[in-house]
C-alpha positions as CSV (number, residue, x, y, z in Angstrom):
1,M,69.5,104.5,83.2
2,L,73.0,103.2,84.2
3,L,72.0,99.4,84.1
4,K,70.8,100.0,80.2
5,I,75.3,101.5,79.4
6,Y,75.9,98.5,81.3
7,S,73.9,96.2,78.9
8,V,74.8,98.2,75.9
9,C,78.7,97.4,76.9
10,V,78.6,93.8,77.3
11,L,76.7,93.7,74.0
12,I,79.5,95.7,72.2
13,L,82.0,94.2,74.1
14,D,80.4,90.4,72.7
15,L,80.8,91.7,69.2
16,V,83.8,92.6,69.0
17,M,85.4,89.4,70.3
18,L,82.7,87.5,68.5
19,F,84.2,89.2,65.1
20,V,88.1,89.2,66.5
21,A,87.5,85.0,66.9
22,I,85.4,84.6,63.1
23,A,88.0,87.0,62.2
24,G,91.4,84.1,63.8
25,T,89.0,81.6,62.4
26,V,88.5,82.7,59.0
27,L,92.6,83.7,58.8
28,I,93.1,79.5,59.9
29,S,91.0,78.3,57.5
30,M,92.8,79.7,54.9
31,Y,96.7,79.0,56.3
32,R,95.6,75.3,56.3
33,L,94.5,76.0,52.4
34,F,98.2,75.5,51.2
35,K,99.7,74.0,55.3
36,P,96.7,70.9,55.4
37,P,96.8,69.2,59.3
38,S,98.7,66.9,59.3
39,L,97.8,62.7,59.2
40,K,97.0,60.7,62.1
41,S,97.1,57.0,62.0
42,L,94.8,55.0,61.8
43,H,97.1,52.1,63.0
44,N,94.6,49.7,65.2
45,E,91.1,50.8,64.5
46,V,87.7,49.0,63.7
47,A,86.5,50.3,60.8
48,M,83.1,49.4,59.8
49,V,82.5,50.2,55.4
50,I,78.5,50.4,54.2
51,G,78.7,48.9,50.9
52,A,82.6,47.9,50.5
53,G,80.9,44.9,47.6
54,R,82.2,47.8,44.7
55,G,82.4,51.4,44.0
56,V,83.5,53.8,46.2
57,G,83.3,51.4,49.2
58,R,85.2,49.2,48.1
59,E,88.1,50.7,47.6
60,L,87.8,52.0,51.1
61,A,87.1,48.7,52.7
62,L,90.9,47.7,50.2
63,Q,93.0,51.2,51.3
64,L,92.3,50.8,55.0
65,C,93.3,47.7,54.9
66,Q,96.9,48.8,54.0
67,F,96.6,51.0,56.7
68,G,96.8,48.3,59.4
69,V,92.2,49.3,60.2
70,A,90.7,45.5,61.0
71,V,87.5,45.9,58.3
72,A,84.4,45.3,58.6
73,C,83.6,45.2,55.0
74,V,78.7,45.4,55.5
75,D,76.8,44.9,51.6
76,N,73.6,43.4,51.4
77,N,75.0,41.2,48.1
78,A,77.2,38.5,49.6
79,E,79.5,38.0,46.6
80,T,80.6,41.0,45.8
81,C,81.5,41.3,49.6
82,T,83.1,38.7,49.9
83,A,85.8,39.1,46.7
84,T,86.4,42.4,48.4
85,V,87.0,40.6,51.3
86,Q,89.4,37.8,49.6
87,Y,91.2,40.8,48.0
88,A,91.9,42.0,50.9
89,Q,93.2,39.8,52.7
90,R,95.7,38.8,50.0
91,L,96.6,41.8,50.9
92,H,96.8,40.4,54.4
93,G,94.7,42.5,55.9
94,I,92.2,41.6,58.8
95,C,88.8,42.1,57.3
96,R,85.7,40.1,57.6
97,R,82.1,39.7,56.0
98,Y,79.3,40.8,56.9
99,Q,75.9,40.8,55.5
100,C,73.3,42.8,55.8
101,D,70.1,45.1,55.0
102,V,71.1,48.4,55.9
103,R,67.2,49.5,55.5
104,D,66.3,46.6,59.0
105,K,67.3,48.0,62.1
106,Y,67.5,44.5,64.1
107,A,69.7,42.9,61.0
108,V,71.6,46.7,61.5
109,A,72.0,46.0,65.3
110,H,73.2,41.8,65.1
111,T,75.3,43.5,62.4
112,V,77.3,45.5,64.7
113,N,77.1,43.0,67.7
114,L,78.9,40.7,65.7
115,I,81.5,42.8,64.1
116,R,82.3,43.3,68.2
117,D,82.2,39.4,68.8
118,E,85.4,39.0,65.9
119,L,87.1,42.9,65.8
120,G,86.5,44.6,68.8
121,D,84.2,47.7,69.4
122,I,83.4,50.0,66.0
123,T,86.2,53.8,65.9
124,M,85.4,53.7,62.7
125,L,81.9,54.3,60.4
126,F,81.8,54.9,56.0
127,H,78.4,54.9,54.8
128,C,78.8,54.3,51.2
129,C,75.3,52.8,50.0
130,G,72.5,54.8,48.9
131,L,75.2,57.1,46.5
132,P,73.4,57.9,43.6
133,S,75.6,56.6,40.1
134,P,75.3,58.8,36.5
135,R,73.5,55.7,35.2
136,A,71.8,55.4,38.3
137,L,70.0,58.9,37.6
138,V,69.4,58.7,33.5
139,Q,67.6,55.8,33.4
140,E,66.1,54.1,37.2
141,T,63.4,56.0,38.8
142,S,64.3,54.7,42.1
143,A,60.3,54.7,44.4
144,V,60.3,57.0,47.7
145,K,60.8,54.6,50.5
146,D,63.6,52.3,49.4
147,V,65.3,55.9,48.5
148,M,65.1,57.3,52.1
149,D,65.4,53.6,53.7
150,L,69.1,53.6,52.3
151,S,70.2,56.8,52.1
152,V,69.0,58.2,55.0
153,N,66.8,56.3,57.8
154,S,69.9,53.6,57.9
155,H,72.1,56.3,58.9
156,F,69.5,56.2,62.3
157,W,69.8,52.5,62.8
158,L,73.6,52.2,62.3
159,L,74.4,55.3,64.5
160,D,71.8,53.8,67.1
161,S,74.4,50.5,67.7
162,V,77.5,51.5,66.8
163,L,77.8,55.4,69.0
164,P,77.6,53.2,71.8
165,C,80.9,51.6,70.7
166,M,82.6,54.7,69.6
167,Q,81.2,56.4,73.8
168,R,83.2,52.9,75.1
169,A,86.4,52.9,73.6
170,G,86.3,56.9,73.8
171,K,87.4,57.6,70.6
172,G,85.1,57.6,66.8
173,H,85.1,59.2,63.5
174,I,81.5,58.7,61.8
175,V,81.6,59.3,57.9
176,M,78.9,60.6,55.7
177,L,78.9,60.1,51.9
178,S,76.5,62.4,50.1
179,S,76.4,63.1,46.5
180,V,76.9,66.7,45.5
181,A,72.1,66.8,45.6
182,G,73.6,67.6,50.3
183,L,75.1,71.0,48.4
184,S,72.7,71.7,45.5
185,N,70.0,70.7,43.7
186,G,69.5,70.2,40.0
187,T,67.9,69.2,37.1
188,S,69.0,68.0,33.2
189,S,66.8,67.1,30.2
190,G,66.1,63.7,31.5
191,G,63.8,64.7,34.0
192,T,64.3,65.6,37.6
193,R,64.7,62.6,40.5
194,V,62.9,64.2,43.5
195,P,63.7,61.8,46.2
196,L,67.5,61.2,46.0
197,S,67.5,64.7,45.7
198,T,65.8,65.2,49.0
199,A,67.9,62.1,50.4
200,Q,71.5,64.1,50.0
201,F,70.0,67.1,51.2
202,A,68.5,65.0,54.8
203,V,71.9,63.2,54.7
204,Q,73.9,66.9,54.9
205,G,71.2,68.2,57.7
206,L,72.0,64.7,59.4
207,A,75.3,65.3,59.0
208,E,75.0,69.0,60.5
209,S,73.1,68.0,64.0
210,L,75.1,65.3,64.6
211,H,78.2,67.4,64.4
212,M,75.9,70.1,67.3
213,E,75.3,67.2,69.5
214,L,78.3,65.1,70.3
215,R,79.9,68.5,70.1
216,H,77.5,70.0,73.0
217,S,78.4,67.1,74.9
218,N,82.3,66.8,74.5
219,S,82.5,63.2,72.7
220,N,86.1,62.3,71.4
221,V,83.6,61.2,68.5
222,I,84.5,63.3,64.9
223,V,81.2,63.7,62.2
224,S,82.9,64.1,58.4
225,L,80.8,65.0,55.6
226,V,81.6,64.1,52.1
227,H,80.8,65.3,49.7
228,I,80.9,62.7,46.3
229,Y,80.0,64.6,42.8
230,P,78.2,62.7,40.5
231,F,81.4,62.0,37.8
232,I,83.0,60.8,40.1
233,V,82.8,57.2,38.1
234,G,83.9,54.0,37.4
235,M,84.8,54.5,32.9
236,E,81.8,51.9,31.8
237,A,79.6,54.5,33.1
238,A,81.5,57.7,31.2
239,K,79.7,56.9,28.4
240,D,76.0,58.8,30.9
241,I,77.9,61.8,30.9
242,R,78.2,65.2,28.6
243,F,81.1,67.2,29.3
244,R,80.4,70.7,29.8
245,I,83.7,71.5,30.1
246,P,86.2,68.5,29.7
247,S,89.5,70.1,31.1
248,Y,87.0,70.3,34.8
249,F,84.6,67.5,34.5
250,G,85.9,64.8,33.8
251,T,85.5,60.5,35.5
252,M,88.2,60.0,38.3
253,P,89.3,56.4,39.6
254,A,86.9,55.2,43.1
255,A,90.7,53.7,44.2
256,E,91.2,57.8,43.4
257,A,88.1,59.1,45.2
258,A,88.5,57.1,47.6
259,R,92.5,57.8,48.7
260,Q,91.1,61.7,48.8
261,I,88.0,60.6,51.1
262,L,90.2,58.8,53.6
263,D,92.9,62.0,53.3
264,G,90.4,64.2,54.4
265,V,89.2,61.5,56.9
266,R,92.8,61.3,58.3
267,R,93.1,65.0,58.9
268,N,89.2,65.2,60.6
269,Y,88.6,67.6,57.9
270,I,84.3,68.5,59.1
271,E,83.3,68.8,55.8
272,F,85.2,67.9,51.8
273,S,84.4,67.2,48.4
274,V,85.7,64.9,46.0
275,P,87.0,66.7,43.7
276,G,88.3,69.6,46.8
277,Y,87.7,72.2,44.9
278,L,83.8,72.1,43.9
279,L,82.9,72.0,47.0
280,Y,83.5,75.8,47.3
281,V,81.2,76.1,43.7
282,G,79.1,74.5,46.4
283,H,78.9,77.1,48.2
284,I,78.8,79.6,45.8
285,L,75.5,78.9,44.3
286,R,73.6,78.8,47.3
287,I,74.9,82.5,48.0
288,L,74.3,83.3,44.4
289,P,70.4,84.8,43.9
290,K,68.3,82.0,42.0
291,K,68.6,83.0,39.3
292,A,72.1,84.1,39.0
293,S,72.9,79.7,40.6
294,F,70.7,78.2,38.0
295,M,72.5,80.2,34.8
296,L,76.0,78.6,36.7
297,R,74.8,75.0,36.2
298,D,73.8,75.0,33.0
299,L,77.2,76.5,32.7
300,L,79.2,73.7,34.6
301,D,76.6,70.9,33.7
302,S,77.6,67.8,33.6
303,G,74.7,65.8,32.1
304,V,73.1,64.1,34.7
305,D,70.4,65.0,38.0
306,F,73.4,66.9,40.4
307,A,74.7,69.1,38.0
């Protein structure tokens, strides 16, 4: 009897301590909404940017160079990747081009070894390829294997080669870019894009699992999951989108999206979105009953499959 009473008292004490800790964490999070953490310096970091040939990946590479980061621009398209490197070098940035198909495990390992030899151990990894655009969503149907290899499997090949570099350096930051499909799946009149949605959900799961594994191993490697909304694109794709609420849903230049991503990375945010306020909309969609979440999606529909 005494043992049972003791066990109940210990359980109650544990629950009280847990609730106090959760309340403290919530209060700190609310405080950080008004006073964000300070920005960390990126000087002398070595970043590997996958998909640096165009779009957000290109802008990330250029802006990282301006922060004093040595950037390895990786893309399967040698022409666009070369253009990014040449532009970065005109800005006096340290930048190298590496052509690689990240779907190929051995090509990834070879490329990482080249980067180590030329720039040093990689301390930052940005995965920007496989991110769907409105044009791709509306007009194209991708094969399941191609989507999974590019958007999901490539993460494993990169982590296998890059994590040892970060462990040697004693620090690291892994940044995974995901479509809003990582928060909620949706459909539009154009039809369902199940492979794309599934891939983005997988990226979110991978980021959460990797974060937990590194946390339990007391690693200094940080994992950031960034949700990119499909209408954050260049104006050349704007005709593919209809805006239900134009004042809230408009296009954003890739340069501004990259700036917001680096702002979140420099504050060591574990999860955030571009634009930032829409992360909370995604969380609400997951809490609401399914029928209610469908109604909210219809209201906020931007005309793309991941609305």
